[in-house]
Amino acid sequence: MLQNDADIIAGIDVEKVRSDFPLLTRKIYGKPLVYFDNAATSQKPTAVLDALEDYYRKYNANVHRGVHSLSQEATEAYEGARRKVAAYINAAYDHEIIFTRGTTESINLVAATFARKFLKEGDVVLISAMEHHSNIVPWQLVCEEKNAKLEVIAINEHGELLMDDFEKKLTDKVKFVSITYVSNSLGTINPVQEIIKRAHAKNIPVLIDAAQAVVHLPIDVQKLDADFLAFSSHKIYGPTGFGILYGKEEWLNKLPPYQGGGEMIKTVTFEKTIYNDLPYKFEAGTPDIAGAIGLGAAIDYINSHGKDNIFKAEEELLEYAMDALTSVKGLRIVGPLTNRVGSISFLLEGFHPFDVGEILDKQGIAVRTGHHCTQPVMDFFCIPGTVRASLSFYNTREEIDKLVKGLEKARMMLG
Ligand code: PLP
């Protein structure tokens, strides 16, 4: 199992990449950090940290409102980030990119505004059994308010979506489908293109939660034909508290504003307010300017390596990790063995995930334990939670070997 290879995976020089991420040099309990909590948040490269600092040190100013040079520089960097995001996911127009606080706010925005205008008593919103809480609770809130019904597409014991059940539940009552591209707790890749196609055949709009997909898979919103797509900056090497809602122009024009305030208006009188054009109609108040610039820098960073190279390197690492982990005695993978990404949930039979996570931490290995904000998934498998090791392209095979050794140690200590 131990393999001291040079770690050039799919053309990516992993050691060189690691030197771009200052935090990866940290020690935990005197041991080199092994960071396997990438699905919760990724580490940030120097290029992103520098971009954030440069903004605050060199051209901090509010956007869109000033004729002075600083404001123009800030506006150019902020709008430049929008163009980078649009290109990254192949949106038809820059104004289809709405800046939000993250995936959670993006989904809340769509749920609240769609429901306000279109959802009626007796209507159905369809989600899946593997959604993150942020793609469940916003819909529960609006369904409760409108006396609509939330229905759930079932999954099987491998953590895969049951497409037959989807077909069965896609009735005329369904007014919206909201589904994750990749499950954060199971690693499953869902057939979202097919889901969108079938929903569109019945004129039903679809939101794709791409919080996990965006860092592992190429996203082309036009090819997918997604009506909405949401993701967070912090999962793709950008800063926290910032994210994206992509919406098709025609849908964004149909929806009412989410919040009121500055920036989202053209004119205000006490009698009537005229709303701003896209994307500003959905961006009330002073935005997270540094967040946008940081995400832009993260996209530049990804592009500097080539996203296809990154995804290929991740796939190879995943294959190595799956082989290594499935060889650990008593380890059970929770989720599919194929058609998946490197968010690997597992259980060491007989031991609580929390205890396993604590022992790994003492060895410098950061994994996540618990329900991963998908309590219904844990209920489905009748388990309290899992240990989740989630990989990034800056992880190495040697780190996976350390995880395997750490798990063997955990089994010995707990057993
Ligand atoms: N959806 C999925 C699939 C996620 O994995 C996450 C975060 O882990 C979210 C939504 C929520 O993202 P955020 O907390 O950045 O809004």
Short mmCIF file of C-alpha atoms and ligand atoms in Angstrom, two decimals:
data_model
loop_
_atom_site.label_atom_id
_atom_site.label_comp_id
_atom_site.label_asym_id
_atom_site.label_seq_id
_atom_site.Cartn_x
_atom_site.Cartn_y
_atom_site.Cartn_z
CA MET A 1 0.00 0.00 0.00
CA LEU A 2 2.70 2.51 0.94
CA GLN A 3 3.84 4.11 -2.21
CA ASN A 4 6.31 6.93 -2.37
CA ASP A 5 5.61 8.06 -5.89
CA ALA A 6 6.58 11.42 -7.25
CA ASP A 7 2.96 12.53 -7.17
CA ILE A 8 2.69 13.97 -10.60
CA ILE A 9 -0.91 13.04 -11.20
CA ALA A 10 -2.52 13.68 -14.58
CA GLY A 11 0.07 16.33 -15.37
CA ILE A 12 -0.42 18.09 -12.03
CA ASP A 13 2.76 18.47 -9.97
CA VAL A 14 1.18 17.97 -6.57
CA GLU A 15 4.17 19.15 -4.52
CA LYS A 16 4.28 22.37 -6.51
CA VAL A 17 0.52 22.82 -6.14
CA ARG A 18 0.81 22.26 -2.37
CA SER A 19 3.32 25.09 -2.11
CA ASP A 20 0.57 27.41 -3.40
CA PHE A 21 -1.51 26.68 -0.26
CA PRO A 22 0.24 28.12 2.82
CA LEU A 23 -2.05 26.39 5.31
CA LEU A 24 -1.02 22.94 4.11
CA THR A 25 2.36 23.40 5.85
CA ARG A 26 0.68 23.47 9.30
CA LYS A 27 1.29 20.87 11.91
CA ILE A 28 -1.44 19.48 14.15
CA TYR A 29 -0.33 17.79 17.37
CA GLY A 30 3.20 17.99 15.97
CA LYS A 31 2.25 16.02 12.84
CA PRO A 32 2.01 17.38 9.29
CA LEU A 33 -1.60 18.32 8.56
CA VAL A 34 -3.46 15.92 6.28
CA TYR A 35 -6.47 17.91 5.17
CA PHE A 36 -9.34 15.68 4.08
CA ASP A 37 -12.23 18.03 4.85
CA ASN A 38 -12.34 19.63 1.42
CA ALA A 39 -16.06 19.05 0.90
CA ALA A 40 -16.72 21.28 3.91
CA THR A 41 -14.37 23.96 2.66
CA SER A 42 -11.25 24.01 0.52
CA GLN A 43 -7.96 25.64 1.48
CA LYS A 44 -7.01 28.90 -0.24
CA PRO A 45 -4.05 29.48 -2.52
CA THR A 46 -1.74 32.48 -2.08
CA ALA A 47 -3.16 33.99 -5.29
CA VAL A 48 -6.58 34.27 -3.59
CA LEU A 49 -5.17 35.55 -0.29
CA ASP A 50 -3.16 38.19 -2.18
CA ALA A 51 -6.19 39.28 -4.20
CA LEU A 52 -8.20 39.79 -0.99
CA GLU A 53 -5.43 41.75 0.67
CA ASP A 54 -4.72 43.83 -2.44
CA TYR A 55 -8.33 44.94 -2.60
CA TYR A 56 -8.40 46.12 1.02
CA ARG A 57 -4.89 47.61 0.92
CA LYS A 58 -4.83 49.20 -2.51
CA TYR A 59 -8.27 50.00 -3.91
CA ASN A 60 -10.90 49.54 -1.21
CA ALA A 61 -13.99 51.53 -2.28
CA ASN A 62 -17.68 50.87 -2.78
CA VAL A 63 -18.74 49.68 -6.22
CA HIS A 64 -20.96 51.24 -8.88
CA ARG A 65 -21.50 54.46 -6.97
CA GLY A 66 -18.45 56.61 -7.39
CA VAL A 67 -16.84 58.48 -10.25
CA HIS A 68 -13.52 58.49 -8.38
CA SER A 69 -10.68 56.24 -9.46
CA LEU A 70 -10.75 53.86 -6.51
CA SER A 71 -14.44 53.14 -6.98
CA GLN A 72 -13.90 52.56 -10.66
CA GLU A 73 -11.02 50.15 -9.96
CA ALA A 74 -13.11 48.28 -7.39
CA THR A 75 -16.08 48.15 -9.79
CA GLU A 76 -13.91 46.86 -12.62
CA ALA A 77 -12.46 44.08 -10.42
CA TYR A 78 -15.92 43.21 -9.05
CA GLU A 79 -17.56 43.07 -12.49
CA GLY A 80 -14.50 41.30 -13.85
CA ALA A 81 -15.19 38.54 -11.34
CA ARG A 82 -18.73 38.24 -12.69
CA ARG A 83 -17.36 37.78 -16.21
CA LYS A 84 -14.95 35.11 -14.96
CA VAL A 85 -17.76 33.18 -13.26
CA ALA A 86 -19.97 33.46 -16.35
CA ALA A 87 -17.17 32.07 -18.51
CA TYR A 88 -16.38 29.33 -15.98
CA ILE A 89 -19.89 27.88 -16.12
CA ASN A 90 -20.55 29.00 -19.72
CA ALA A 91 -23.50 31.29 -18.94
CA ALA A 92 -24.95 33.00 -22.02
CA TYR A 93 -24.83 36.44 -20.35
CA ASP A 94 -22.82 37.98 -17.49
CA HIS A 95 -26.04 39.38 -16.01
CA GLU A 96 -27.27 35.82 -15.40
CA ILE A 97 -24.69 35.62 -12.59
CA ILE A 98 -26.10 36.88 -9.27
CA PHE A 99 -23.70 37.37 -6.38
CA THR A 100 -24.99 35.94 -3.10
CA ARG A 101 -23.61 34.80 0.27
CA GLY A 102 -23.34 31.21 -0.96
CA THR A 103 -25.30 28.18 -2.09
CA THR A 104 -27.65 28.48 0.89
CA GLU A 105 -28.64 32.04 0.09
CA SER A 106 -28.91 31.27 -3.64
CA ILE A 107 -31.43 28.49 -2.97
CA ASN A 108 -33.34 30.60 -0.45
CA LEU A 109 -33.52 33.38 -3.04
CA VAL A 110 -35.05 31.13 -5.67
CA ALA A 111 -37.40 29.35 -3.24
CA ALA A 112 -38.70 32.62 -1.76
CA THR A 113 -39.14 34.54 -5.01
CA PHE A 114 -40.49 31.61 -7.05
CA ALA A 115 -42.98 30.75 -4.32
CA ARG A 116 -44.11 34.36 -3.91
CA LYS A 117 -45.06 34.59 -7.57
CA PHE A 118 -45.83 31.07 -8.75
CA LEU A 119 -46.48 28.57 -5.96
CA LYS A 120 -50.08 27.84 -5.02
CA GLU A 121 -52.00 25.62 -2.65
CA GLY A 122 -51.77 21.96 -3.69
CA ASP A 123 -48.67 22.46 -5.87
CA VAL A 124 -45.67 20.16 -5.43
CA VAL A 125 -41.96 20.92 -5.15
CA LEU A 126 -39.78 17.91 -5.91
CA ILE A 127 -36.39 17.36 -4.29
CA SER A 128 -34.35 14.21 -3.62
CA ALA A 129 -33.62 12.14 -0.54
CA MET A 130 -29.93 13.08 -0.65
CA GLU A 131 -30.27 16.87 -0.42
CA HIS A 132 -28.19 19.04 1.88
CA HIS A 133 -30.39 20.75 4.48
CA SER A 134 -29.99 23.97 2.48
CA ASN A 135 -31.95 22.38 -0.38
CA ILE A 136 -34.65 21.04 1.94
CA VAL A 137 -35.50 23.67 4.53
CA PRO A 138 -35.98 26.68 2.18
CA TRP A 139 -38.55 24.62 0.25
CA GLN A 140 -40.21 23.43 3.46
CA LEU A 141 -40.58 27.05 4.53
CA VAL A 142 -42.27 28.15 1.32
CA CYS A 143 -44.40 25.00 1.01
CA GLU A 144 -45.71 25.56 4.52
CA GLU A 145 -46.52 29.16 3.74
CA LYS A 146 -48.33 28.32 0.49
CA ASN A 147 -49.93 25.02 1.56
CA ALA A 148 -47.90 23.31 -1.12
CA LYS A 149 -46.32 19.87 -0.78
CA LEU A 150 -42.69 18.83 -0.70
CA GLU A 151 -42.10 15.45 -2.33
CA VAL A 152 -38.91 13.46 -2.27
CA ILE A 153 -37.31 11.22 -4.92
CA ALA A 154 -36.11 8.04 -3.23
CA ILE A 155 -32.58 6.63 -3.23
CA ASN A 156 -31.37 3.02 -3.05
CA GLU A 157 -29.00 1.32 -0.59
CA HIS A 158 -25.99 2.41 -2.70
CA GLY A 159 -27.01 6.04 -2.33
CA GLU A 160 -28.14 6.35 -5.95
CA LEU A 161 -31.19 8.23 -7.12
CA LEU A 162 -34.12 6.09 -8.26
CA MET A 163 -35.00 7.49 -11.66
CA ASP A 164 -38.18 5.39 -11.80
CA ASP A 165 -39.35 7.10 -8.65
CA PHE A 166 -38.49 10.48 -10.18
CA GLU A 167 -40.58 9.65 -13.25
CA LYS A 168 -43.46 8.52 -11.04
CA LYS A 169 -43.36 11.65 -8.90
CA LEU A 170 -42.99 14.08 -11.81
CA THR A 171 -46.73 14.68 -11.99
CA ASP A 172 -48.60 17.68 -13.35
CA LYS A 173 -48.75 19.05 -9.82
CA VAL A 174 -44.98 19.53 -9.71
CA LYS A 175 -44.11 23.20 -10.18
CA PHE A 176 -40.39 23.07 -9.36
CA VAL A 177 -37.58 20.50 -9.18
CA SER A 178 -34.55 21.27 -7.01
CA ILE A 179 -31.78 18.73 -6.93
CA THR A 180 -28.14 18.32 -6.04
CA TYR A 181 -25.66 17.52 -8.79
CA VAL A 182 -23.33 15.75 -6.35
CA SER A 183 -24.22 14.51 -2.87
CA ASN A 184 -21.93 15.94 -0.20
CA SER A 185 -22.45 13.01 2.17
CA LEU A 186 -22.49 10.11 -0.34
CA GLY A 187 -20.37 11.40 -3.21
CA THR A 188 -23.04 10.32 -5.74
CA ILE A 189 -23.12 12.09 -9.10
CA ASN A 190 -26.73 12.51 -10.16
CA PRO A 191 -27.91 12.38 -13.82
CA VAL A 192 -28.96 16.01 -13.72
CA GLN A 193 -28.98 16.52 -17.47
CA GLU A 194 -31.56 13.76 -17.82
CA ILE A 195 -33.56 15.14 -14.88
CA ILE A 196 -33.64 18.59 -16.46
CA LYS A 197 -34.67 17.12 -19.82
CA ARG A 198 -37.56 15.18 -18.31
CA ALA A 199 -38.70 18.12 -16.18
CA HIS A 200 -38.54 20.49 -19.15
CA ALA A 201 -40.69 18.11 -21.18
CA LYS A 202 -43.39 19.11 -18.69
CA ASN A 203 -42.35 22.79 -18.56
CA ILE A 204 -41.07 22.46 -15.01
CA PRO A 205 -38.07 24.60 -14.04
CA VAL A 206 -35.06 23.00 -12.32
CA LEU A 207 -32.50 24.30 -9.86
CA ILE A 208 -29.19 22.45 -9.61
CA ASP A 209 -27.30 22.61 -6.33
CA ALA A 210 -23.74 22.53 -7.64
CA ALA A 211 -22.04 23.22 -4.28
CA GLN A 212 -20.03 20.00 -4.54
CA ALA A 213 -20.10 19.52 -8.31
CA VAL A 214 -18.42 22.80 -9.17
CA VAL A 215 -15.07 21.70 -7.77
CA HIS A 216 -14.98 18.24 -9.33
CA LEU A 217 -16.91 18.38 -12.61
CA PRO A 218 -17.06 20.70 -15.62
CA ILE A 219 -20.21 22.81 -15.44
CA ASP A 220 -21.84 24.11 -18.60
CA VAL A 221 -25.18 25.66 -17.72
CA GLN A 222 -26.21 26.00 -21.36
CA LYS A 223 -25.46 22.37 -22.15
CA LEU A 224 -27.24 21.28 -18.96
CA ASP A 225 -30.07 23.67 -19.83
CA ALA A 226 -30.37 24.42 -16.09
CA ASP A 227 -32.83 27.15 -15.14
CA PHE A 228 -30.93 27.91 -11.93
CA LEU A 229 -27.64 26.69 -10.53
CA ALA A 230 -26.09 27.51 -7.17
CA PHE A 231 -22.61 27.18 -5.69
CA SER A 232 -20.33 28.63 -3.02
CA SER A 233 -16.97 30.30 -3.51
CA HIS A 234 -15.33 28.64 -0.51
CA LYS A 235 -15.61 25.15 -1.99
CA ILE A 236 -13.51 26.15 -5.02
CA TYR A 237 -10.57 27.79 -3.26
CA GLY A 238 -12.28 31.18 -2.85
CA PRO A 239 -13.35 33.03 0.31
CA THR A 240 -16.23 32.05 2.59
CA GLY A 241 -19.55 33.90 2.74
CA PHE A 242 -19.72 34.45 -1.01
CA GLY A 243 -21.45 32.49 -3.75
CA ILE A 244 -23.28 32.38 -7.00
CA LEU A 245 -26.77 32.01 -8.27
CA TYR A 246 -26.91 31.42 -11.99
CA GLY A 247 -30.38 31.98 -13.44
CA LYS A 248 -31.58 31.96 -17.02
CA GLU A 249 -32.32 35.52 -18.06
CA GLU A 250 -35.97 34.76 -18.77
CA TRP A 251 -36.46 33.28 -15.30
CA LEU A 252 -34.60 36.04 -13.47
CA ASN A 253 -36.77 38.58 -15.28
CA LYS A 254 -39.93 36.73 -14.24
CA LEU A 255 -39.04 36.54 -10.54
CA PRO A 256 -39.67 39.42 -8.13
CA PRO A 257 -36.72 40.91 -6.17
CA TYR A 258 -35.55 38.99 -3.10
CA GLN A 259 -34.53 41.85 -0.82
CA GLY A 260 -35.11 45.58 -1.07
CA GLY A 261 -32.51 48.31 -0.57
CA GLY A 262 -29.82 50.22 -2.38
CA GLU A 263 -28.39 48.94 -5.67
CA MET A 264 -31.49 46.94 -6.63
CA ILE A 265 -33.44 50.04 -7.64
CA LYS A 266 -33.53 52.42 -10.58
CA THR A 267 -35.76 55.05 -9.02
CA VAL A 268 -37.51 55.29 -5.66
CA THR A 269 -40.45 57.47 -4.65
CA PHE A 270 -42.75 56.89 -1.70
CA GLU A 271 -45.41 55.88 -4.18
CA LYS A 272 -43.43 53.50 -6.40
CA THR A 273 -40.03 51.93 -6.89
CA ILE A 274 -38.67 50.88 -10.27
CA TYR A 275 -36.32 47.94 -9.89
CA ASN A 276 -32.87 47.79 -11.41
CA ASP A 277 -31.90 45.61 -14.37
CA LEU A 278 -30.28 42.22 -13.97
CA PRO A 279 -28.20 41.25 -12.12
CA TYR A 280 -28.56 44.19 -9.68
CA LYS A 281 -32.27 43.58 -9.12
CA PHE A 282 -31.16 40.69 -6.88
CA GLU A 283 -28.17 42.38 -5.25
CA ALA A 284 -29.56 44.76 -2.61
CA GLY A 285 -27.05 46.62 -0.45
CA THR A 286 -23.28 46.90 -0.47
CA PRO A 287 -22.05 43.51 -1.66
CA ASP A 288 -19.12 41.39 -0.55
CA ILE A 289 -16.72 43.08 -2.96
CA ALA A 290 -13.64 41.27 -1.67
CA GLY A 291 -15.58 37.97 -1.90
CA ALA A 292 -16.23 38.50 -5.61
CA ILE A 293 -12.62 39.49 -6.28
CA GLY A 294 -11.39 36.48 -4.28
CA LEU A 295 -13.61 34.10 -6.24
CA GLY A 296 -12.35 35.66 -9.48
CA ALA A 297 -8.78 34.98 -8.34
CA ALA A 298 -9.73 31.40 -7.46
CA ILE A 299 -11.11 30.86 -10.96
CA ASP A 300 -7.92 32.31 -12.46
CA TYR A 301 -5.96 29.94 -10.25
CA ILE A 302 -7.98 26.91 -11.42
CA ASN A 303 -7.62 28.00 -15.05
CA SER A 304 -3.86 28.34 -14.61
CA HIS A 305 -3.71 24.57 -14.01
CA GLY A 306 -6.53 23.73 -16.40
CA LYS A 307 -9.70 22.44 -14.81
CA ASP A 308 -9.65 19.24 -16.87
CA ASN A 309 -6.18 18.43 -15.48
CA ILE A 310 -7.42 19.09 -11.95
CA PHE A 311 -10.51 16.90 -12.39
CA LYS A 312 -8.43 14.10 -13.93
CA ALA A 313 -5.92 14.24 -11.06
CA GLU A 314 -8.80 14.06 -8.58
CA GLU A 315 -10.25 11.05 -10.36
CA GLU A 316 -6.95 9.20 -10.16
CA LEU A 317 -6.59 10.03 -6.49
CA LEU A 318 -10.16 8.89 -5.87
CA GLU A 319 -9.45 5.55 -7.52
CA TYR A 320 -6.38 5.10 -5.30
CA ALA A 321 -8.35 6.10 -2.20
CA MET A 322 -11.26 3.75 -2.93
CA ASP A 323 -8.86 0.83 -3.41
CA ALA A 324 -6.98 1.71 -0.24
CA LEU A 325 -10.03 2.29 1.95
CA THR A 326 -11.96 -0.77 0.85
CA SER A 327 -8.96 -2.85 1.94
CA VAL A 328 -9.31 -1.64 5.54
CA LYS A 329 -10.80 -4.36 7.73
CA GLY A 330 -14.34 -3.60 8.88
CA LEU A 331 -14.66 -0.46 6.75
CA ARG A 332 -17.97 0.06 5.02
CA ILE A 333 -18.38 2.72 2.33
CA VAL A 334 -21.67 4.59 2.61
CA GLY A 335 -22.46 5.64 -0.94
CA PRO A 336 -21.80 4.30 -4.44
CA LEU A 337 -18.55 2.63 -5.47
CA THR A 338 -18.60 4.12 -8.97
CA ASN A 339 -19.98 7.22 -10.69
CA ARG A 340 -18.96 9.31 -7.74
CA VAL A 341 -16.57 12.03 -6.57
CA GLY A 342 -13.94 11.95 -3.85
CA SER A 343 -16.19 12.75 -0.91
CA ILE A 344 -15.91 9.35 0.69
CA SER A 345 -18.24 8.55 3.58
CA PHE A 346 -17.57 5.42 5.58
CA LEU A 347 -18.01 3.63 8.86
CA LEU A 348 -15.59 1.50 10.81
CA GLU A 349 -18.01 -1.20 11.89
CA GLY A 350 -18.57 -1.19 15.62
CA PHE A 351 -17.12 2.26 16.26
CA HIS A 352 -18.76 5.66 16.48
CA PRO A 353 -17.65 8.03 13.69
CA PHE A 354 -16.90 10.73 16.24
CA ASP A 355 -14.41 8.50 18.10
CA VAL A 356 -12.70 7.57 14.84
CA GLY A 357 -12.51 11.25 13.83
CA GLU A 358 -10.93 12.21 17.15
CA ILE A 359 -8.21 9.59 16.90
CA LEU A 360 -7.45 10.64 13.32
CA ASP A 361 -7.23 14.27 14.43
CA LYS A 362 -4.56 13.35 17.00
CA GLN A 363 -2.55 12.07 14.04
CA GLY A 364 -2.96 15.35 12.17
CA ILE A 365 -5.66 13.96 9.85
CA ALA A 366 -8.68 16.23 9.41
CA VAL A 367 -11.82 14.36 8.39
CA ARG A 368 -15.43 15.31 9.04
CA THR A 369 -17.72 13.24 11.21
CA GLY A 370 -21.48 13.48 11.67
CA HIS A 371 -24.51 13.87 9.43
CA HIS A 372 -22.89 16.40 7.07
CA CYS A 373 -26.10 18.48 7.01
CA THR A 374 -27.97 15.55 5.44
CA GLN A 375 -29.87 14.08 8.39
CA PRO A 376 -32.44 12.33 6.15
CA VAL A 377 -29.60 10.44 4.44
CA MET A 378 -28.39 9.19 7.82
CA ASP A 379 -31.96 8.24 8.78
CA PHE A 380 -32.30 6.30 5.51
CA PHE A 381 -29.17 4.26 6.31
CA CYS A 382 -30.18 4.02 10.02
CA ILE A 383 -26.80 5.38 11.13
CA PRO A 384 -25.91 8.31 13.42
CA GLY A 385 -23.42 9.70 10.93
CA THR A 386 -20.32 8.79 8.97
CA VAL A 387 -16.64 9.62 8.77
CA ARG A 388 -16.07 11.57 5.59
CA ALA A 389 -12.71 11.96 3.90
CA SER A 390 -13.04 14.41 1.03
CA LEU A 391 -10.20 14.81 -1.40
CA SER A 392 -8.77 17.70 -3.34
CA PHE A 393 -6.21 17.77 -6.12
CA TYR A 394 -3.62 18.99 -3.60
CA ASN A 395 -3.88 15.76 -1.61
CA THR A 396 -1.37 12.97 -2.19
CA ARG A 397 -1.35 9.20 -2.29
CA GLU A 398 0.97 9.30 0.69
CA GLU A 399 -1.72 11.13 2.66
CA ILE A 400 -4.21 8.43 1.76
CA ASP A 401 -1.78 5.84 3.05
CA LYS A 402 -1.57 7.84 6.29
CA LEU A 403 -5.35 7.78 6.54
CA VAL A 404 -5.38 4.00 6.12
CA LYS A 405 -2.73 3.63 8.84
CA GLY A 406 -4.66 6.04 11.04
CA LEU A 407 -7.82 3.99 10.65
CA GLU A 408 -5.98 0.83 11.54
CA LYS A 409 -4.64 2.57 14.64
CA ALA A 410 -8.16 3.78 15.51
CA ARG A 411 -9.49 0.24 15.25
CA MET A 412 -6.75 -1.04 17.54
CA MET A 413 -7.21 1.73 20.10
CA LEU A 414 -11.01 1.56 20.14
CA GLY A 415 -11.20 -2.20 19.88
N1 PLP B 1 -25.38 22.03 -0.90
C1 PLP B 1 -24.41 21.12 -0.80
C2 PLP B 1 -24.48 19.88 -1.64
C3 PLP B 1 -23.35 21.34 0.08
O1 PLP B 1 -22.37 20.43 0.18
C4 PLP B 1 -23.31 22.53 0.84
C5 PLP B 1 -22.25 22.75 1.82
O2 PLP B 1 -21.61 21.85 2.30
C6 PLP B 1 -24.34 23.45 0.69
C7 PLP B 1 -25.37 23.17 -0.18
C8 PLP B 1 -24.38 24.72 1.47
O3 PLP B 1 -23.29 25.55 1.11
P1 PLP B 1 -23.00 26.89 1.91
O4 PLP B 1 -22.97 26.51 3.36
O5 PLP B 1 -21.68 27.34 1.40
O6 PLP B 1 -24.10 27.83 1.61
#
